[in-house]
CSV table of C-alpha atoms in Angstrom, one decimal:
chain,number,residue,atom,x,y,z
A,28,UNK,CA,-17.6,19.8,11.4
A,29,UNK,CA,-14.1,18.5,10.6
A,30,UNK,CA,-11.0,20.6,11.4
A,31,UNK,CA,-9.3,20.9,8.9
A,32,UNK,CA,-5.8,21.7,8.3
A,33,UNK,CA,-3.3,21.7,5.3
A,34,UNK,CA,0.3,22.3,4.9
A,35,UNK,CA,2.5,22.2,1.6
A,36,UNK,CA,5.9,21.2,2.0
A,37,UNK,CA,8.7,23.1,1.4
A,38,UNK,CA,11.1,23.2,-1.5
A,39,UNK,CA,13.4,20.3,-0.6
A,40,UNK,CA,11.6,18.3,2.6
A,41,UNK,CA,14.8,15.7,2.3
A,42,UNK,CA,16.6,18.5,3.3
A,43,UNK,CA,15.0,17.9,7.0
A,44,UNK,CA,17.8,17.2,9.2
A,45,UNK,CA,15.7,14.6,10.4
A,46,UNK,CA,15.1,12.5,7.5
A,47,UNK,CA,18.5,10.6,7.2
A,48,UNK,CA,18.3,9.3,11.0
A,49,UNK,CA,14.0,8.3,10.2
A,50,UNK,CA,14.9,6.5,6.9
A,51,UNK,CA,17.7,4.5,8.6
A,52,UNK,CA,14.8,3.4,11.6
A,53,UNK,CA,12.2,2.2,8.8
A,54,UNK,CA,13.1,-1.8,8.2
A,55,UNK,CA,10.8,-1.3,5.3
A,56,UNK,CA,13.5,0.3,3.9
A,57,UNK,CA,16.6,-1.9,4.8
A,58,UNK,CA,18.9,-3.1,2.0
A,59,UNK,CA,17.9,-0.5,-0.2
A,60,UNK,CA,21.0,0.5,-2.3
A,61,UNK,CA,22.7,3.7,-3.6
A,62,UNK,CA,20.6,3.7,-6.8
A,63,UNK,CA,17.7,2.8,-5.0
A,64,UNK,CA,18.4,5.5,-1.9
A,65,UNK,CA,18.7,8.0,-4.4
A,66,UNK,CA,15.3,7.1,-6.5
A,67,UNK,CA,13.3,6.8,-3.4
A,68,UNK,CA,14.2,10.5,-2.7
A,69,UNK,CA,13.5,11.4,-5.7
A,70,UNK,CA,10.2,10.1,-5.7
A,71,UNK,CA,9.6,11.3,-2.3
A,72,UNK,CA,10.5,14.8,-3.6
A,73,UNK,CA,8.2,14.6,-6.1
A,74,UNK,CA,5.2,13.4,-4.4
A,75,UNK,CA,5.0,15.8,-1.5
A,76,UNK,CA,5.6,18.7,-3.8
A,77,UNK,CA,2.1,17.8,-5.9
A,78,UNK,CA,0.3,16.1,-3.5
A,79,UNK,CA,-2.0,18.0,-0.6
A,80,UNK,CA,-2.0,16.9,2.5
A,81,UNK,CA,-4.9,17.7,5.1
A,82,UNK,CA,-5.0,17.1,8.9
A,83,UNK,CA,-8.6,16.7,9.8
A,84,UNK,CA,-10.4,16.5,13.3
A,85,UNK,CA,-7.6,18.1,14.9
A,86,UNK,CA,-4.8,15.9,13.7
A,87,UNK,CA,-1.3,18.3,13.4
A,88,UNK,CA,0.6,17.4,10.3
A,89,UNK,CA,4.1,17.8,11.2
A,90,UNK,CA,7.3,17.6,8.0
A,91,UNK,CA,8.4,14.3,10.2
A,92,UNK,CA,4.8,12.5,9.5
A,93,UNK,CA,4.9,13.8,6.1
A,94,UNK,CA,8.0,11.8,5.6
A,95,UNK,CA,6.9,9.0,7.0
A,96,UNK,CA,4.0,8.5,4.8
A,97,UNK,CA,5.8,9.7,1.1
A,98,UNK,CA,8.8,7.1,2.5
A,99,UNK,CA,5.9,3.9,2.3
A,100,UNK,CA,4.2,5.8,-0.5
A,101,UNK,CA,6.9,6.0,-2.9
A,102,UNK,CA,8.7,2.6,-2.4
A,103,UNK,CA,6.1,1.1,-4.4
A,104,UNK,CA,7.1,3.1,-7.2
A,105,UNK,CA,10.6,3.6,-6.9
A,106,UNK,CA,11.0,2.2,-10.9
A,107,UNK,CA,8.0,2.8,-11.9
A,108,UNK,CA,8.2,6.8,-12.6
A,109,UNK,CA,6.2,9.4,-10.7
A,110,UNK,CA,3.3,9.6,-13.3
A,111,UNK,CA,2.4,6.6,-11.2
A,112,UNK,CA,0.5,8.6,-8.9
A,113,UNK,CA,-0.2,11.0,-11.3
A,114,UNK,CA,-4.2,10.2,-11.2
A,115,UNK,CA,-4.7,11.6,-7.7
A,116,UNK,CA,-3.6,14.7,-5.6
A,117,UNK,CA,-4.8,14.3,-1.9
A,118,UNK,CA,-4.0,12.4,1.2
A,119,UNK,CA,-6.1,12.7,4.2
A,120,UNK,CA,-4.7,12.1,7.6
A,121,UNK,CA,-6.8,10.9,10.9
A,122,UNK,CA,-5.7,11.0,14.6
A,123,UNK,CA,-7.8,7.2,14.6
A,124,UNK,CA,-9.7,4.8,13.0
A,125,UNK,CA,-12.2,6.4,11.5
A,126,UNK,CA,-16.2,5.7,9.8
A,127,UNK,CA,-16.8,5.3,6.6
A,128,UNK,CA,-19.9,4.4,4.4
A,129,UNK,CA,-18.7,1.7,2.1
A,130,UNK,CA,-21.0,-0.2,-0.5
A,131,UNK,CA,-21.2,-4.0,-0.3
A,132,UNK,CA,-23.1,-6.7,-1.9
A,133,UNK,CA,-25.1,-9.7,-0.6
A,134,UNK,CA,-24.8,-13.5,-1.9
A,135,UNK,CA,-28.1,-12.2,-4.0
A,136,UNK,CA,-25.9,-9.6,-5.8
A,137,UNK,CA,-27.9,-6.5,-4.3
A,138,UNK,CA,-26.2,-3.6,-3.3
A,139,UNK,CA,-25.5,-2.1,0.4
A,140,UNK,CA,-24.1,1.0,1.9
A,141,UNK,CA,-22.8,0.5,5.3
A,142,UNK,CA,-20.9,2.1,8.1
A,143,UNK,CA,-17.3,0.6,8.9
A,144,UNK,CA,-14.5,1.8,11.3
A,145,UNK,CA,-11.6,1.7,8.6
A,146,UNK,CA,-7.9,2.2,9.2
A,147,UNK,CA,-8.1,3.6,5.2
A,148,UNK,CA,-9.3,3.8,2.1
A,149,UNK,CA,-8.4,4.7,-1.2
A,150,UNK,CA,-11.5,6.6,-3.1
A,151,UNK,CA,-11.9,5.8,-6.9
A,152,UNK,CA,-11.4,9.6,-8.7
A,153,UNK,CA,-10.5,11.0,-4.9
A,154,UNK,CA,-7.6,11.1,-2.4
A,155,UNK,CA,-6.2,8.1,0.0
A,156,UNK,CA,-7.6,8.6,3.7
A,157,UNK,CA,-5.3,6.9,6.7
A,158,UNK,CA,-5.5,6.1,10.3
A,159,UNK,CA,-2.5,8.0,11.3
A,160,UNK,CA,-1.2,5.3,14.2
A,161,UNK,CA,-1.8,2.9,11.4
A,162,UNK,CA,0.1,4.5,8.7
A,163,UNK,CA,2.7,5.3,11.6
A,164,UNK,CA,3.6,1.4,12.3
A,165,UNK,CA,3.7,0.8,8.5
A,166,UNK,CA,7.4,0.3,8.2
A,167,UNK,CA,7.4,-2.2,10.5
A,168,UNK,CA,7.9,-5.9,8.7
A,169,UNK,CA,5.2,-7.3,9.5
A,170,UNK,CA,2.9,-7.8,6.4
A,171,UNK,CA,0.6,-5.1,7.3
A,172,UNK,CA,1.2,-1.5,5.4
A,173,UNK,CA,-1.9,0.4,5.5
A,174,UNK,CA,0.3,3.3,3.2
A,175,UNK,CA,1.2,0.9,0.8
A,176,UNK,CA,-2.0,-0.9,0.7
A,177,UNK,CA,-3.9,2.4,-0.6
A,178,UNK,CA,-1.2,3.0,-2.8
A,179,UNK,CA,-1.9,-0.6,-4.4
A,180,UNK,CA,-5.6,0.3,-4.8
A,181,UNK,CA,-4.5,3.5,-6.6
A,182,UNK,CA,-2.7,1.7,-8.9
A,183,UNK,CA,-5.3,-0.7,-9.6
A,184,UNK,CA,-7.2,2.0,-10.5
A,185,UNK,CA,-5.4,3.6,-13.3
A,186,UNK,CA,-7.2,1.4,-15.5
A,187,UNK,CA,-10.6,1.8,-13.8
A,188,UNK,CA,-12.4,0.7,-10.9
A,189,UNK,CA,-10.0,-1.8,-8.8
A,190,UNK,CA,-10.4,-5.3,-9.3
A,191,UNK,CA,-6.9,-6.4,-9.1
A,192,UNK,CA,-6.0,-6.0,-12.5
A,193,UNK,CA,-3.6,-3.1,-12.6
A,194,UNK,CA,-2.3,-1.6,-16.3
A,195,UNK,CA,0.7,-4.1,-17.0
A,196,UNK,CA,4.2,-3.2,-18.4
A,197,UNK,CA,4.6,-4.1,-21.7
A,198,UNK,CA,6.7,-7.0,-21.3
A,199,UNK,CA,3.9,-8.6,-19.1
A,200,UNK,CA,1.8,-11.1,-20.3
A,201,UNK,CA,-1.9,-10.5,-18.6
A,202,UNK,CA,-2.5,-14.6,-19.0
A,203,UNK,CA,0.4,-15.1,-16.6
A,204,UNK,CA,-1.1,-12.4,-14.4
A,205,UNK,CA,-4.2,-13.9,-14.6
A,206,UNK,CA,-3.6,-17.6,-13.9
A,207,UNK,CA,-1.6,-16.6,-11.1
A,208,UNK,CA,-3.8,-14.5,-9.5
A,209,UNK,CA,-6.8,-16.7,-10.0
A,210,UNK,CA,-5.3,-20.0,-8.7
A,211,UNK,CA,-4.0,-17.9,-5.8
A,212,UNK,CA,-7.2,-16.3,-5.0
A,213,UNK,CA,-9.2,-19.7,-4.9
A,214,UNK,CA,-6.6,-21.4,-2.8
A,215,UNK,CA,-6.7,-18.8,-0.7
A,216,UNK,CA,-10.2,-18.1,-0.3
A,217,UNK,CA,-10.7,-21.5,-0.1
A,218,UNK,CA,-8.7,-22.0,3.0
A,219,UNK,CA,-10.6,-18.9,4.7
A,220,UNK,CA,-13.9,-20.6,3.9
A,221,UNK,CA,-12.5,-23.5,5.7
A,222,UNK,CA,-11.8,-22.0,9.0
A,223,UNK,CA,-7.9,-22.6,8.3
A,224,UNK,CA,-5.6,-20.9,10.1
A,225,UNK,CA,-3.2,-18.5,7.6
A,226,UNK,CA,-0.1,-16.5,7.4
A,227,UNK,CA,-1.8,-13.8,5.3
A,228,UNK,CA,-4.2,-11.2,6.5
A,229,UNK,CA,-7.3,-13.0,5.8
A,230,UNK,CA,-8.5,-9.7,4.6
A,231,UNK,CA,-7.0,-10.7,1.5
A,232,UNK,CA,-10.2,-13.2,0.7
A,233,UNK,CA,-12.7,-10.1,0.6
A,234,UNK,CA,-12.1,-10.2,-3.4
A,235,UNK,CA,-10.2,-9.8,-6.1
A,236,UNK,CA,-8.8,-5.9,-5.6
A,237,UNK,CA,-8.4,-6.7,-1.8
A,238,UNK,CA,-5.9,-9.6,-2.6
A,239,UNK,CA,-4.0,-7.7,-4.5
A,240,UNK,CA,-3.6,-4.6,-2.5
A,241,UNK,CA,-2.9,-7.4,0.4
A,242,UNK,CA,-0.5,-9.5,-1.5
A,243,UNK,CA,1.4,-6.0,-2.2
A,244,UNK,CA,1.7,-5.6,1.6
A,245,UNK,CA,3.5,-8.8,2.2
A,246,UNK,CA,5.7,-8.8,-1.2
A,247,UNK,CA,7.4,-5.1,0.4
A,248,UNK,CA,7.4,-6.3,3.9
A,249,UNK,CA,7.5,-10.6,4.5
A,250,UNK,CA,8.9,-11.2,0.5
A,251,UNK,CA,10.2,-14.7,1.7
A,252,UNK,CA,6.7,-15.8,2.8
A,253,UNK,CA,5.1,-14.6,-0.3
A,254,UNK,CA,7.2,-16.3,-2.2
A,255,UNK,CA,7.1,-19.6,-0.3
A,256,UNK,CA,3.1,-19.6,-0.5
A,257,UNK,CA,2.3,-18.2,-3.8
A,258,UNK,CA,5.3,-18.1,-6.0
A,259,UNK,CA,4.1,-17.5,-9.1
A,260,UNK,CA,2.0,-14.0,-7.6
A,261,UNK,CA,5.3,-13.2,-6.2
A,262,UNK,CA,7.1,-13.5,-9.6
A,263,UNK,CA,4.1,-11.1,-10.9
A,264,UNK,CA,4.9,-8.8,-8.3
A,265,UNK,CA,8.5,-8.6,-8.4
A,266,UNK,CA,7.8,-7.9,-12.4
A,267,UNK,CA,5.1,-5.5,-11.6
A,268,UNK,CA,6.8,-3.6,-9.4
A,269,UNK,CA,10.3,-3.6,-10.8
A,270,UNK,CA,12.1,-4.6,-7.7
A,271,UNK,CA,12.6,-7.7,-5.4
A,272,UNK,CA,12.6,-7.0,-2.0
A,273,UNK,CA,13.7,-10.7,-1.2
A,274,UNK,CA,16.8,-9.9,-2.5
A,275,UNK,CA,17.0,-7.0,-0.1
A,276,UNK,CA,14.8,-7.7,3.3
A,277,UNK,CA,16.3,-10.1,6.2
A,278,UNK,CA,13.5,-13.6,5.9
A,279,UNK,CA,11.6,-13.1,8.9
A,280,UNK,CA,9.0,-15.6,10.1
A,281,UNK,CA,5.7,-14.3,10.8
A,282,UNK,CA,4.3,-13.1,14.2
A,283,UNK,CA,1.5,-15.7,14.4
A,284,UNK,CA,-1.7,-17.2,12.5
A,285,UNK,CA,-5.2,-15.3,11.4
């Protein structure tokens, strides 16, 4: 049986004497400015006073890793507005990896359930589940943000089941969205199928929801090499999000290839 723990924040967790010094250590956040700073808090407010946060098989939630996980969390959404997250209330925290049955279909089209070890997951009318030592090396810029992957998939979901086709701002045009996407996808998929080596998770090729939730990581935390491969998703991004972290984040060349 799970342990299971929960803690609500208090009224003001910014007011942590710890969270000016961990903000400054997160390059996610880097460049950020005074307008930005002070929406990011304000976000981060927000969430951790509506959502719930549970520690399960004995993992201790402490106000620092709270922090640590509304700080990923909320960048996303910094201009979008809190009802952004509105849809869901519950993040559950592992001390690992952890199993999880996951549906998946075979070149026939059939359906399968399987078990996977997952780092996390974000469950359509249900909360986000992380890794823990995953979600705790998010900030670093390295194109992999299990916090702000999850987040992606919720917000691919406000319109329904994720398929990579989140609601779009008014002054989005979904044909753009889609013809970037699409082209992207392929040529991406394509190369996988190929055996090339990439830059980009090639976790991204799964499908549709999976690229975007992928693409997301990499437009917060390698921006320049986003744009250089797939310009015209990064220019969907940057609209989508309201923000440009290539404007903000250092360029940064890639640790290796997949």
């Amino acid at each position: 049986m799970l342990n299971l723990l929960r803690r609500t924040p208090p009224a003001d967790p910014l007011a942590n004497p710890a969270w000016p010094e961990l903000g400054r250590q997160m390059p996610l956040l880097a460049g950020l400015s005074d307008c930005e700073w002070w929406r990011l808090e304000a976000r981060m407010r927000h969430f951790l006073a509506h959502k719930v946060f549970h520690g399960v098989q004995g993992f201790a939630l402490s106000q620092r890793r709270l922090l640590q996980v509304a700080a990923q969390a909320c960048l996303p959404i910094i201009n979008l507005g809190d009802k952004a997250y509105a849809d869901w209330k519950e993040i559950i925290l592992y001390p690992t990896a952890f199993v999880s049955r996951i549906p998946w279909h075979d070149q026939a089209g059939l359906v399968h359930e399987g078990e996977w070890v997952i780092a996390g997951q974000a469950r359509q009318d249900g909360p986000i589940l992380l890794a823990w030592p995953d979600a705790q090396r998010g900030p670093a810029l390295d194109g992999r943000n299990v916090v702000i992957h999850e987040c992606a998939h919720k917000l691919d979901m406000m319109n329904g089941t994720a398929n990579g086709f989140p609601p779009l701002h008014a002054s989005m045009h979904a044909a753009d969205w889609t013809r970037a996407f699409e082209a992207g996808f392929a040529d991406f998929s394509g190369r996988i199928a190929q055996g090339e080596a990439v830059s980009i998770d090639p976790y991204a090729a799964e499908n549709p929801a999976e690229f975007f939730a992928v693409l997301s990581e990499y437009f917060f935390e390698l921006p320049h090499l986003l744009h250089d491969q797939y310009p015209a998703i990064y220019e969907q991004l940057r609209q989508f999000y309201r923000q440009d972290p290539g404007e903000r984040l250092p360029l940064i060349e890639p640790a290796g290839l997949y």
